[in-house]
Coordinates of C-alpha atoms and ligand atoms in Angstrom, one line a residue:
X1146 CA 74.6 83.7 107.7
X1147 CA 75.0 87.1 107.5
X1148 CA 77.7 89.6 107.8
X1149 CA 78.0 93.7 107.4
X1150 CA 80.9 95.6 106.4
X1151 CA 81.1 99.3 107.7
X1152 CA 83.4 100.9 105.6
X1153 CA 84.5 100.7 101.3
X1154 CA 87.7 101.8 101.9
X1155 CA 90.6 99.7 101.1
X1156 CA 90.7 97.9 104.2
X1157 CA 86.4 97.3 103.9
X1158 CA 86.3 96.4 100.1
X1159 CA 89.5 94.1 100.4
X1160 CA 87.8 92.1 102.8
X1161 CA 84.5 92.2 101.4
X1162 CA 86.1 90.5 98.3
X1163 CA 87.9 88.0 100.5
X1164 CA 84.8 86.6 102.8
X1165 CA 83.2 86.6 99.4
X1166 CA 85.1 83.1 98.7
X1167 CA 82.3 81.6 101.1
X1168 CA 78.7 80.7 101.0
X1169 CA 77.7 84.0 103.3
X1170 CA 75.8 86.9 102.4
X1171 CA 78.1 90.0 103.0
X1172 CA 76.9 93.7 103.2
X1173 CA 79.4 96.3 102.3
X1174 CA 77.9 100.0 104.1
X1175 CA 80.0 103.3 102.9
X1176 CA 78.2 106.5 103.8
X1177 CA 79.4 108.1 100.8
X1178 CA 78.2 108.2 96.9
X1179 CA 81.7 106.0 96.2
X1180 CA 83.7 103.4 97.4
X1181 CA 87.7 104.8 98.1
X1182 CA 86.0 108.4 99.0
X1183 CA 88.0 108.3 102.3
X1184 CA 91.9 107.7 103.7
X1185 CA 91.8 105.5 100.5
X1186 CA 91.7 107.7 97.6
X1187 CA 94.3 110.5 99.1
X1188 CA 97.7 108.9 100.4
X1189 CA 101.1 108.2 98.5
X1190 CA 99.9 105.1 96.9
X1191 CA 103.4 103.5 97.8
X1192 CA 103.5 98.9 98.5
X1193 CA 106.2 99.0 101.3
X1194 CA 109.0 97.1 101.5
X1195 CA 108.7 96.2 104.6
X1196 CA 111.7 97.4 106.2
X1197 CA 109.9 100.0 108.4
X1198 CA 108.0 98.8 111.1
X1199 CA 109.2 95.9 113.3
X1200 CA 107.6 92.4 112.1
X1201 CA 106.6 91.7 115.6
X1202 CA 104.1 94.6 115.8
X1203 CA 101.0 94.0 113.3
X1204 CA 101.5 96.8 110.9
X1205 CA 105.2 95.3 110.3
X1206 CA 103.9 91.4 109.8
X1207 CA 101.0 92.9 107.8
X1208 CA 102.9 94.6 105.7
X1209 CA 105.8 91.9 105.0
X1210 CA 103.1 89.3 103.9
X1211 CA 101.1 91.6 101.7
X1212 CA 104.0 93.0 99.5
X1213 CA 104.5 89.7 97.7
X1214 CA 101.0 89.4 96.6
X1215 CA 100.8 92.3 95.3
X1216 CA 101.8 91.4 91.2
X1217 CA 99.3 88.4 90.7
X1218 CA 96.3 90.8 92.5
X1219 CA 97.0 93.7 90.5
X1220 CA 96.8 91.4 87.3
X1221 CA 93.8 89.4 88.9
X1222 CA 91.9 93.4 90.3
X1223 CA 93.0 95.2 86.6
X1224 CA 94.8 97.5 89.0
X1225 CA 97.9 99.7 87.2
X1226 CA 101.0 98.2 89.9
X1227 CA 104.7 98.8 89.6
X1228 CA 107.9 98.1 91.2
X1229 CA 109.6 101.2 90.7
X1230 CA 112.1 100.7 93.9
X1231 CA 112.2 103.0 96.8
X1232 CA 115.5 104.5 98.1
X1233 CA 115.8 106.1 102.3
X1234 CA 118.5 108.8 101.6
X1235 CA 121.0 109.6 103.9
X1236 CA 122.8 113.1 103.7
X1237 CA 125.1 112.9 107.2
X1238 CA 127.6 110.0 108.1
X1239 CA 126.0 109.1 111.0
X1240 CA 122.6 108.3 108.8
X1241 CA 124.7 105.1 107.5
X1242 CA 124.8 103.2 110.7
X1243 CA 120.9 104.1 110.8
X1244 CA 120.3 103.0 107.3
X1245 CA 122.5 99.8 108.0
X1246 CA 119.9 99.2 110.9
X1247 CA 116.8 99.4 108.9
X1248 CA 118.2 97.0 106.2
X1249 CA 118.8 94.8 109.1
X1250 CA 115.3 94.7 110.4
X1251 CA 114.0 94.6 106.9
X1252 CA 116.7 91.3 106.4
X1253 CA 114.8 90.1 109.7
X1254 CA 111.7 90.6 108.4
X1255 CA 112.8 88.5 104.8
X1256 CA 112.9 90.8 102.5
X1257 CA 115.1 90.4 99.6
X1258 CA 117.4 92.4 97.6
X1259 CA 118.3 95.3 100.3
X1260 CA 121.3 97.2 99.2
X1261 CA 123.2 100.2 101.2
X1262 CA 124.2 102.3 98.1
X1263 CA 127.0 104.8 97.9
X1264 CA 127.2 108.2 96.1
X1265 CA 128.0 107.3 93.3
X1266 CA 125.7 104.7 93.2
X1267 CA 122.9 106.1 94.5
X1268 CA 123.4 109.5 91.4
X1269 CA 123.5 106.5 89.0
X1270 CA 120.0 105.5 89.8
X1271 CA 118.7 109.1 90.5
X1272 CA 120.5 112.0 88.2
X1273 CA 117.9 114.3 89.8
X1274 CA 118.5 113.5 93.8
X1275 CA 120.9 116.4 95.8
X1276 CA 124.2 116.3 95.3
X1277 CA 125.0 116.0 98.9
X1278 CA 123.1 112.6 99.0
X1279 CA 125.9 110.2 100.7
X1280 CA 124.2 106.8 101.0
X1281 CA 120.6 105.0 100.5
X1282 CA 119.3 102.2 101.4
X1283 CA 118.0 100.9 98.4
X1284 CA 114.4 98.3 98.0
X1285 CA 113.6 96.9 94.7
X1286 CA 110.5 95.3 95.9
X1287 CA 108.7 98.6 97.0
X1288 CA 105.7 99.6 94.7
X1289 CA 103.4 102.3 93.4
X1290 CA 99.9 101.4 92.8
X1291 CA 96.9 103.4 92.2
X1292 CA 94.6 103.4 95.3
X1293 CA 91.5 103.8 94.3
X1294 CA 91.7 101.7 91.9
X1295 CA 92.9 99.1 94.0
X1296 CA 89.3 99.5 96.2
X1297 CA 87.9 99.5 93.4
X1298 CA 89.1 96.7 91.9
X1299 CA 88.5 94.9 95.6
X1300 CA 84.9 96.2 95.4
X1301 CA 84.1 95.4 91.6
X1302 CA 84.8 91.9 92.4
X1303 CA 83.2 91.4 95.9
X1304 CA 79.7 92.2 93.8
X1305 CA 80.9 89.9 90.9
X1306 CA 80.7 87.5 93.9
X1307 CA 77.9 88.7 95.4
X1308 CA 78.5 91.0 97.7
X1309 CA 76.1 94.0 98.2
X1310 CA 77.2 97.5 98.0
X1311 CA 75.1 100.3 99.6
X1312 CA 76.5 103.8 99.1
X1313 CA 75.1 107.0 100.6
X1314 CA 74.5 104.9 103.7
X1315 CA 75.6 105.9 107.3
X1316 CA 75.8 103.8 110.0
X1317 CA 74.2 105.7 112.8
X1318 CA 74.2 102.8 115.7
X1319 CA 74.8 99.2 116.9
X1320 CA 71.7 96.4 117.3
X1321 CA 72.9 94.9 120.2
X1322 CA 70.9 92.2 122.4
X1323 CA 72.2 90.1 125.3
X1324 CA 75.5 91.3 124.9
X1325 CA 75.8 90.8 121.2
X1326 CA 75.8 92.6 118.1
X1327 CA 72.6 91.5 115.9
X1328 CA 73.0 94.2 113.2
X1329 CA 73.2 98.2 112.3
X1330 CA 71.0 100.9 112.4
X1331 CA 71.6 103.4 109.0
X1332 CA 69.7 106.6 107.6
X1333 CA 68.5 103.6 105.3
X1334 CA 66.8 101.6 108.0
X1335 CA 68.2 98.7 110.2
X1336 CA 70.3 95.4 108.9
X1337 CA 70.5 92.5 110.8
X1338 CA 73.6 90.5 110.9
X1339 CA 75.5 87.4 112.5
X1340 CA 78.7 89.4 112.5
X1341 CA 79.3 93.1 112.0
X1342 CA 83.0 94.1 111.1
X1343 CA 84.1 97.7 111.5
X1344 CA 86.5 99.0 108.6
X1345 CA 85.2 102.6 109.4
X1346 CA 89.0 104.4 108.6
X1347 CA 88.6 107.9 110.8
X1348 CA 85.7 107.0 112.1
X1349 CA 86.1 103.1 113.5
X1350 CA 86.3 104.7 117.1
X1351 CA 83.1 105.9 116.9
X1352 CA 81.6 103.0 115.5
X1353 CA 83.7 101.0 118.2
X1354 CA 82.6 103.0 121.2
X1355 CA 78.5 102.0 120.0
X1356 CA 79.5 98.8 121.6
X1357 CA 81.7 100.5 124.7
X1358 CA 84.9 99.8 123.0
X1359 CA 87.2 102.6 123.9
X1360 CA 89.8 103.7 121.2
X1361 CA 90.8 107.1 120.3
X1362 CA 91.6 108.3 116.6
X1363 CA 93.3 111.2 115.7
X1364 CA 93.9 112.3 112.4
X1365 CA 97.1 113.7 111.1
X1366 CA 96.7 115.3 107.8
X1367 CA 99.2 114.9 105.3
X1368 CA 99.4 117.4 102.0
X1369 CA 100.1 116.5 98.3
X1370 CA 101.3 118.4 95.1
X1371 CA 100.9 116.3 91.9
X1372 CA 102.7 117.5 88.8
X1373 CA 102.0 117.1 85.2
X1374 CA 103.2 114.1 83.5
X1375 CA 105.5 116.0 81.7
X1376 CA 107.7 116.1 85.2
X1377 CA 106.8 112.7 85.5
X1378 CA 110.4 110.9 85.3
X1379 CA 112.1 113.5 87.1
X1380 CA 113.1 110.8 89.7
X1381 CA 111.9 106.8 88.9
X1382 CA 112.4 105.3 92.5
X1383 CA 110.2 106.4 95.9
X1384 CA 112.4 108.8 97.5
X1385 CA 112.6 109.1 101.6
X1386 CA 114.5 111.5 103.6
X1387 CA 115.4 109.5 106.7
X1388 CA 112.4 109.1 108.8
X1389 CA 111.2 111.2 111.5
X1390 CA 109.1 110.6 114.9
X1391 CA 106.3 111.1 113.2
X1392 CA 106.5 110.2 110.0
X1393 CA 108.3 108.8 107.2
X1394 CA 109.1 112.5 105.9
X1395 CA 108.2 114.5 102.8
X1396 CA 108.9 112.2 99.3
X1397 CA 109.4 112.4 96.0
X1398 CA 108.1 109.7 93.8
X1399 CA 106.6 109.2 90.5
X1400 CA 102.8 107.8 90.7
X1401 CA 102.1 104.6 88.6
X1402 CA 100.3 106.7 85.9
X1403 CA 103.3 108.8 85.9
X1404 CA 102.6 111.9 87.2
X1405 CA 105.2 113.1 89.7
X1406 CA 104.0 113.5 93.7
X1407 CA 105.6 115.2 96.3
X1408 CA 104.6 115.1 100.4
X1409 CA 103.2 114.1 102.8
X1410 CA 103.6 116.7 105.7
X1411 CA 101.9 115.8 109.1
X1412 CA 100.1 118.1 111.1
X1413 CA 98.0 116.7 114.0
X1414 CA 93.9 118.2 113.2
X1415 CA 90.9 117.8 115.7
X1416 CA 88.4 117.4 112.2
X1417 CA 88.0 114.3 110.9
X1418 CA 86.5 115.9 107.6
X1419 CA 89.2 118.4 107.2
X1420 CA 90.4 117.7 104.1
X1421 CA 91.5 121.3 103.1
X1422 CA 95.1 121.8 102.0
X1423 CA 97.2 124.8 103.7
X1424 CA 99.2 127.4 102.3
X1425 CA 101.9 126.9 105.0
X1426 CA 101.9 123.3 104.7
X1427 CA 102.0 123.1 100.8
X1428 CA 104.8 125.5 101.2
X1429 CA 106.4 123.0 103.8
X1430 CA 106.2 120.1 101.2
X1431 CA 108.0 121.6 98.8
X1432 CA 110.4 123.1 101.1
X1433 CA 111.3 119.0 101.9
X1434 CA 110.5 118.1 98.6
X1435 CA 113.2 120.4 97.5
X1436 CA 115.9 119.1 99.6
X1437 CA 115.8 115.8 98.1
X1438 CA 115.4 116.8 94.6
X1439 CA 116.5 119.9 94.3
X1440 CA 115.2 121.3 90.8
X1441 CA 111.4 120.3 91.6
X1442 CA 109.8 122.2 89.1
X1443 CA 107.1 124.7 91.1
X1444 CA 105.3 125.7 87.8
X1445 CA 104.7 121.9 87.0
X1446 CA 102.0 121.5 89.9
X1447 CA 98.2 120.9 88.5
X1448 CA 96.8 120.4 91.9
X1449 CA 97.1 120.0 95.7
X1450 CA 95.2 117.9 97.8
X1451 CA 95.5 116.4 101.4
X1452 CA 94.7 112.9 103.4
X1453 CA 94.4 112.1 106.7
X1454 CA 96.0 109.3 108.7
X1455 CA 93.6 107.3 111.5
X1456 CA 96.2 107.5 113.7
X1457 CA 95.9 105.4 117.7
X1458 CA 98.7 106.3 120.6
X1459 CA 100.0 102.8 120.5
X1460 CA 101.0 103.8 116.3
X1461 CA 100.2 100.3 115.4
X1462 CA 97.0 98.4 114.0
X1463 CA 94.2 97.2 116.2
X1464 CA 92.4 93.8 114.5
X1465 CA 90.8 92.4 117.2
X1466 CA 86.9 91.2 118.5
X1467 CA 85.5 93.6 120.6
X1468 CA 86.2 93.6 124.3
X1469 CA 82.8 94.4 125.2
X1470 CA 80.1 92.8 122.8
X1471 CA 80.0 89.7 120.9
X1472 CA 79.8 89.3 117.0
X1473 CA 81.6 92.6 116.4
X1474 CA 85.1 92.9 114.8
X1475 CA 86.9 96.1 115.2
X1476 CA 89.8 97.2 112.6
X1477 CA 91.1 100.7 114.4
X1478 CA 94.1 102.7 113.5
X1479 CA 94.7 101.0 110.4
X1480 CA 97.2 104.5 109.4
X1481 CA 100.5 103.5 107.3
X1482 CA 101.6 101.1 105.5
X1483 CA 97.3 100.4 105.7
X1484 CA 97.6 100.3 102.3
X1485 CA 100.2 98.3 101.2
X1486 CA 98.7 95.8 104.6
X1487 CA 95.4 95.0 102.7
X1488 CA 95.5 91.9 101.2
X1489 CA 96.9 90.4 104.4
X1490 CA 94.9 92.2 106.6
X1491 CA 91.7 90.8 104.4
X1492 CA 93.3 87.3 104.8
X1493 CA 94.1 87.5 108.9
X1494 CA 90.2 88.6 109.3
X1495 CA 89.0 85.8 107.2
X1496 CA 90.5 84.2 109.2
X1497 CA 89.0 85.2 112.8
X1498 CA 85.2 85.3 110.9
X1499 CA 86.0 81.0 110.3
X1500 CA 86.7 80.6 113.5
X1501 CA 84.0 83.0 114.9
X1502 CA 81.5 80.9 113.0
X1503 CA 83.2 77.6 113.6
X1504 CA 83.3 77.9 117.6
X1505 CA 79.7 78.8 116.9
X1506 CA 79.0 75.5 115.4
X1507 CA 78.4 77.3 112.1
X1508 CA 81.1 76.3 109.2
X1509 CA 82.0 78.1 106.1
X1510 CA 82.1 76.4 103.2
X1511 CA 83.9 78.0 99.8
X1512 CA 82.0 79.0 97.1
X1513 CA 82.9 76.6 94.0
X1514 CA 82.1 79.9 91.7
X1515 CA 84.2 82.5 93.2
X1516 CA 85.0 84.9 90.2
X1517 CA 89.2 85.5 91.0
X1518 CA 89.5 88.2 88.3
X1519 CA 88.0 91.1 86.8
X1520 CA 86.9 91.5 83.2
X1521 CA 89.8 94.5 81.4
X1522 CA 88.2 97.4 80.6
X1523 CA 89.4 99.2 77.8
X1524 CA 91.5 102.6 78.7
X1525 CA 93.5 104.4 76.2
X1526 CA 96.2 105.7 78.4
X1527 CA 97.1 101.7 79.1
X1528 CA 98.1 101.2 75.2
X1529 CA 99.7 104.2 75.6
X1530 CA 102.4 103.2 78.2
X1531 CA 102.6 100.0 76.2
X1532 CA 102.8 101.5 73.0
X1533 CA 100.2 99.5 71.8
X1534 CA 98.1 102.9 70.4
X1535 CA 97.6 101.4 66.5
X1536 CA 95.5 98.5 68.6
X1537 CA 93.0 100.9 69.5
X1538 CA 91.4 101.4 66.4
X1539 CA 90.1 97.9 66.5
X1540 CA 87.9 99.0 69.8
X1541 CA 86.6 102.3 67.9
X1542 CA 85.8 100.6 65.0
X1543 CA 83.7 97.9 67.2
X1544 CA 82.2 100.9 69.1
X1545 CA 82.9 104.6 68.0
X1546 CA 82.1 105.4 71.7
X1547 CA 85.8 105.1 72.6
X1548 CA 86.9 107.3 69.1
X1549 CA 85.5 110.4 71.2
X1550 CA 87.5 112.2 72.8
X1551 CA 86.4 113.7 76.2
X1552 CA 89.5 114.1 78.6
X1553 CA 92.1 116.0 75.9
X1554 CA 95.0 115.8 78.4
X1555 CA 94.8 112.4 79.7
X1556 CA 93.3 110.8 76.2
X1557 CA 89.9 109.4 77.5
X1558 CA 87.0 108.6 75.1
X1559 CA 83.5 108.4 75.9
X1560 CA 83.3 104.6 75.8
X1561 CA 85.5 104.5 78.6
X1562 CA 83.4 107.2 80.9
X1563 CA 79.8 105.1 79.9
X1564 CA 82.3 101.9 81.4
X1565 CA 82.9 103.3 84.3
X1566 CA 79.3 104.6 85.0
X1567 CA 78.1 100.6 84.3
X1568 CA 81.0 99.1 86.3
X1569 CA 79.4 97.1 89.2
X1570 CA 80.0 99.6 91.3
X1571 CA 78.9 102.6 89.4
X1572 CA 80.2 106.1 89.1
X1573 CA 77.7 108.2 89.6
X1574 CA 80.0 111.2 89.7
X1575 CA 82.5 113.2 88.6
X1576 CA 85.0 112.4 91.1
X1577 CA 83.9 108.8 90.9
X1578 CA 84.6 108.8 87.1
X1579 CA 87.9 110.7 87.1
X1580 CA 88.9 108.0 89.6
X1581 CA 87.8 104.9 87.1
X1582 CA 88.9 106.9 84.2
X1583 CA 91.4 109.8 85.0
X1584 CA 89.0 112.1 82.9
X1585 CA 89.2 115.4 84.4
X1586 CA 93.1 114.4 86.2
X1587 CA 95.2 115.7 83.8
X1588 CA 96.7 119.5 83.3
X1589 CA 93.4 121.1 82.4
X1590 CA 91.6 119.9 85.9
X1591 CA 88.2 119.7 84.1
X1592 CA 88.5 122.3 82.4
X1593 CA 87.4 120.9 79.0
X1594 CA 86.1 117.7 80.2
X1595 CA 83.9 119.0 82.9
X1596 CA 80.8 119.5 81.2
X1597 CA 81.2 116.9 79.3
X1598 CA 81.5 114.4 81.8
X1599 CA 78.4 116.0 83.6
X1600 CA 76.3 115.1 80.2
X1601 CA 77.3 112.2 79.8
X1602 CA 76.5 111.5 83.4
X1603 CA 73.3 113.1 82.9
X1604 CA 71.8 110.7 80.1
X1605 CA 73.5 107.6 81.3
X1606 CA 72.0 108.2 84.6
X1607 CA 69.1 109.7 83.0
X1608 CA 68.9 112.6 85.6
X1609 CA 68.5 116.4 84.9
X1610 CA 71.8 118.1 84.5
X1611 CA 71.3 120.0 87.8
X1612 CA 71.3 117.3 90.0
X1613 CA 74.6 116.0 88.7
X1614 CA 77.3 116.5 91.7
X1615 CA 81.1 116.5 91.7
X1616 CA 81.2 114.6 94.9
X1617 CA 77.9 113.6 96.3
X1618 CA 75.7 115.4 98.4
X1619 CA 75.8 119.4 98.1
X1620 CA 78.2 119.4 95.8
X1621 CA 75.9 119.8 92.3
X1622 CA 77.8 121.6 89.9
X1623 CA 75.0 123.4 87.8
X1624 CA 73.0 126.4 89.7
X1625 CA 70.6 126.7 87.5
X1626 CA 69.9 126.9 83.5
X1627 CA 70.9 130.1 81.7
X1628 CA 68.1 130.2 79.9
X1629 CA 66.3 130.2 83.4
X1630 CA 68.2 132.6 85.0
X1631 CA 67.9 135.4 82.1
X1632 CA 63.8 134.7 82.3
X1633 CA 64.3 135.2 86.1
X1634 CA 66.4 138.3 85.1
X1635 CA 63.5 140.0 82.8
X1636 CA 61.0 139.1 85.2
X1637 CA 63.0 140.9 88.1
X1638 CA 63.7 144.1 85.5
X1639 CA 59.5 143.8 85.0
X1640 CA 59.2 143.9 88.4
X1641 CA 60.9 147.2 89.4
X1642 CA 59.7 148.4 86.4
X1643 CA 56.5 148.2 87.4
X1644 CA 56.6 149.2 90.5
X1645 CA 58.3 152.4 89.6
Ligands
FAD3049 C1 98.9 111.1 104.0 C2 98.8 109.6 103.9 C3 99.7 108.9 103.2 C4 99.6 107.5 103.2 N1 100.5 106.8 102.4 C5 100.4 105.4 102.4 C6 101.2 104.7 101.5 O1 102.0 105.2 100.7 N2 101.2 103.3 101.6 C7 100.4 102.7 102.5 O2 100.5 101.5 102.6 N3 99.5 103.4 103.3 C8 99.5 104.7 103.2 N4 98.6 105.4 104.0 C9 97.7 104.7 104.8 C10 96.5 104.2 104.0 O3 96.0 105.2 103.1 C11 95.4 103.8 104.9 O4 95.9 102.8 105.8 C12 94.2 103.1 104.2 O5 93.7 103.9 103.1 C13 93.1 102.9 105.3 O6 92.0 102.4 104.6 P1 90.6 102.2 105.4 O7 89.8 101.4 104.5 O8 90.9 101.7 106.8 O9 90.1 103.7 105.6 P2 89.2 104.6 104.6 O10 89.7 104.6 103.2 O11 89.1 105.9 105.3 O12 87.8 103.9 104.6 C14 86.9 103.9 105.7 C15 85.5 104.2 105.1 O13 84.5 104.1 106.1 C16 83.5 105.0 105.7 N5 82.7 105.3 107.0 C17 83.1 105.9 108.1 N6 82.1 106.0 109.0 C18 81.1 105.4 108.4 C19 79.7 105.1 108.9 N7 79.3 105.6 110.1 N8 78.9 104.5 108.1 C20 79.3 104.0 106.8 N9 80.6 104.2 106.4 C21 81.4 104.9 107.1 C22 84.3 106.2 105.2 O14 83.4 107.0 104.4 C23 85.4 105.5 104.4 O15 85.1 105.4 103.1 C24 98.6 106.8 104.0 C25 97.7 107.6 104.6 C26 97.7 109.0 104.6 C27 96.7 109.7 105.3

């Protein structure tokens, strides 16, 4: 039996790893050079609560049953998690009764620990939070996580358990006989499959309407400053203004790797692959950022960047068998908390594949085997936040790889950049290595570690420098050599010469 994956974001490589617990061979497709290259790798990289959304729609339920899992994945994936605590603030009297509400529905949905806090209170927990604050409604199970790594860490394992990965691979059509879906036509030649599930993000409406399912996406960008980590523990909690229509308004929060993060925004776009940032919308971030904490430092921001949300009119999830064609699962308008949803989402579509199979007279059986965790790769900036530093020498003097410093503002070594490039899933990037890494995330931006990263690319991969590319695609990062171009430059100076 046979089953393709379209799509290595979160929501793809989560249940790639989870339908790898059974004797059937799984195809992962992403059409780009990484896994996390989509809605995955650019959000706010918060774990809900789970006070939000109602628990009868499917983001809320979703959501509520992921959050708990959340500590023994992230120790089983490798994945940097923490449960820093997120607080809604109020600044008007009537935001109580509102904030009273949410804890209410969040109480409904079972979530523990809920506190409406005061003033006094609430400038206890956060110095740094506007003085006019009145109330919060405080979480102590809300998290912070590291996206990427978290697909990453999904995806590492689904090929530890035998999953195959194929990158640069777009899926360009449907096989459908009789009425059913029998496989997927790529710019890599056709794959036949028993069941074809579409985890396509942006793009699952497309991939949905190949079999005359009719949903419509429309992608709300959301823009990002990240700070240095020196401005990292300007607030320690998730801070949210009270919520909007449309969103859940512009935060403040520290990232797990403690840089601090400000935004989203959310602007309604027509391009799906408009991931540009705005000058009017950064400037709208840090207008909201500001009214939450009002001495956000604007010198303190290394970089912008932007992400945008598969959003559907009905604003909730769609996990359902297509209406149209048999063997096809669609996963559409999987927006906020999509994230924090994974691991449940994964488990509720494991779910519907056992049962597709079993009213197909076909069961799964679990793998004895299954690999549960992933091997701990070295990373410098880990002993750092455990103050464990004196242990690295041991790894430098087993391998003087990781005594080489290539990243000078977020600490990485060499060994840890030719890690990432053997991982299972390999970088074969920059961006895929700053993602495994951080090389090239810090104050400098690449700066210094940019061609040194591309070298070290370069002979790992054993490909010419020139063909190394930030991101895939047209994105190479050498023009030419120097030594080239001044020939070319001679030659050219020759050339009038001559003709004069
Ligand atoms: C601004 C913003 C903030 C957010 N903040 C949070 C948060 O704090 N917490 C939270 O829980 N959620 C958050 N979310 C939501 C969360 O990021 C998403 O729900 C989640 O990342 C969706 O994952 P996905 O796998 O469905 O989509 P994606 O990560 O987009 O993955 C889909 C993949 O499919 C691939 N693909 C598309 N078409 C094809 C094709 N034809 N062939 C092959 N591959 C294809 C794409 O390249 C992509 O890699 C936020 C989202 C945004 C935009």
């Amino acid at each position: 039996m046979q089953i393709i994956i379209i799509g290595a974001g979160v929501i793809g490589s989560a249940i790639a790893r989870e339908l790898s617990r059974y004797n059937i061979d799984i195809i992962l497709i992403e059409k780009e050079p990484d896994v996390a290259d989509g809605t995955s790798k650019a959000n706010s990289g918060i774990i809900h609560a789970g006070y939000n959304a109602d628990a009868n729609t499917l983001k809320g339920s979703m959501n509520v049953k992921s959050n708990p899992i959340y500590d023994q994945l992230c120790e089983d994936l490798k994945v940097p998690f923490k449960r820093n605590g997120s607080l809604v603030v109020g600044f008007k009297d009537e935001d109580l009764k509102k904030l009273k509400a949410k804890k209410s529905n969040g109480e409904k949905n079972g979530i523990k620990g809920l506190e409406i806090l005061n003033r006094e209170e609430l400038l206890a927990k956060e110095p740094n939070i506007n003085k006019n604050a009145k109330y919060a409604l405080y979480a102590p199970s809300a998290g912070i996580i590291s996206p990427y790594e978290l697909t990453i860490g999904y995806a590492d394992n689904a090929v530890r358990n035998g999953v195959e990965v194929l990158l640069n691979t777009k899926v360009t059509d449907l096989i459908i006989e009789n009425d059913k879906v029998k496989g997927v036509v790529t710019n890599r030649g056709n794959f036949n499959a028993d069941l074809v599930i579409n985890s396509a993000g942006l793009y699952s409406d497309k991939i949905a309407k190949m079999a005359g399912d009719n949903f419509e996406i429309t992608p709300r960008k959301g823009e990002y400053h990240l700070f240095d980590k020196v401005h990292g523990d300007l607030v320690s909690n998730t801070l949210f203004p009270m919520p909007t229509e449309k969103s859940k308004g512009i935060l403040v929060l520290p990232t797990v790797h403690g840089n601090l993060l400000i935004g989203p925004n959310a602007n309604t776009i027509d391009d799906k692959d408009d991931f540009s940032t705005t000058s009017d919308g950064l400037e709208e971030v840090f207008r909201g950022a500001k009214k939450l904490v009002p001495n956000v430092p604007q010198d303190g921001i290394i970089t912008s960047f932007s992400g945008l949300r598969a959003s559907l009119p009905s604003n909730d999830f769609h996990i359902d068998f297509s209406k149209n064609k048999k063997a096809l699962i669609n996963l559409v308008g999987i927006q906020s908390p999509g994230l924090s949803s994974a691991p449940a989402i994964a488990d509720k579509v494991a779910e519907m594949v056992n049962h597709y199979f079993k009213i197909n007279n076909k069961k799964l059986k679990l793998k004895d085997d299954f690999i549960e965790t992933n091997p701990s790769y070295p990373h410098y900036h880990r002993y750092e936040e455990e103050n464990e530093v004196e242990k690295w020498q041991q790894i430098v003097d087993e391998n003087e790889d990781y005594g080489e410093v290539i990243c000078r503002c977020e600490h990485v070594s060499k060994g840890e950049i030719i890690d990432a490039i053997h991982r299972p899933i390999p970088a074969t990037t920059v961006d895929a290595i700053k993602r495994r890494t951080r090389a090239s995330s810090g104050r400098c931006q690449a700066g210094f570690c940019g061609p040194r990263i591309l070298n070290i690319l370069s002979n790992q991969l054993d490909i010419d420098p020139l063909e190394v590319t930030k991101k895939g695609k047209d994105s190479k990062i050498l023009k030419a050599k120097s030594k080239e171009l001044i020939l070319k430059k001679i030659k050219e100076e020759n050339n009038v010469g001559d003709k004069k």
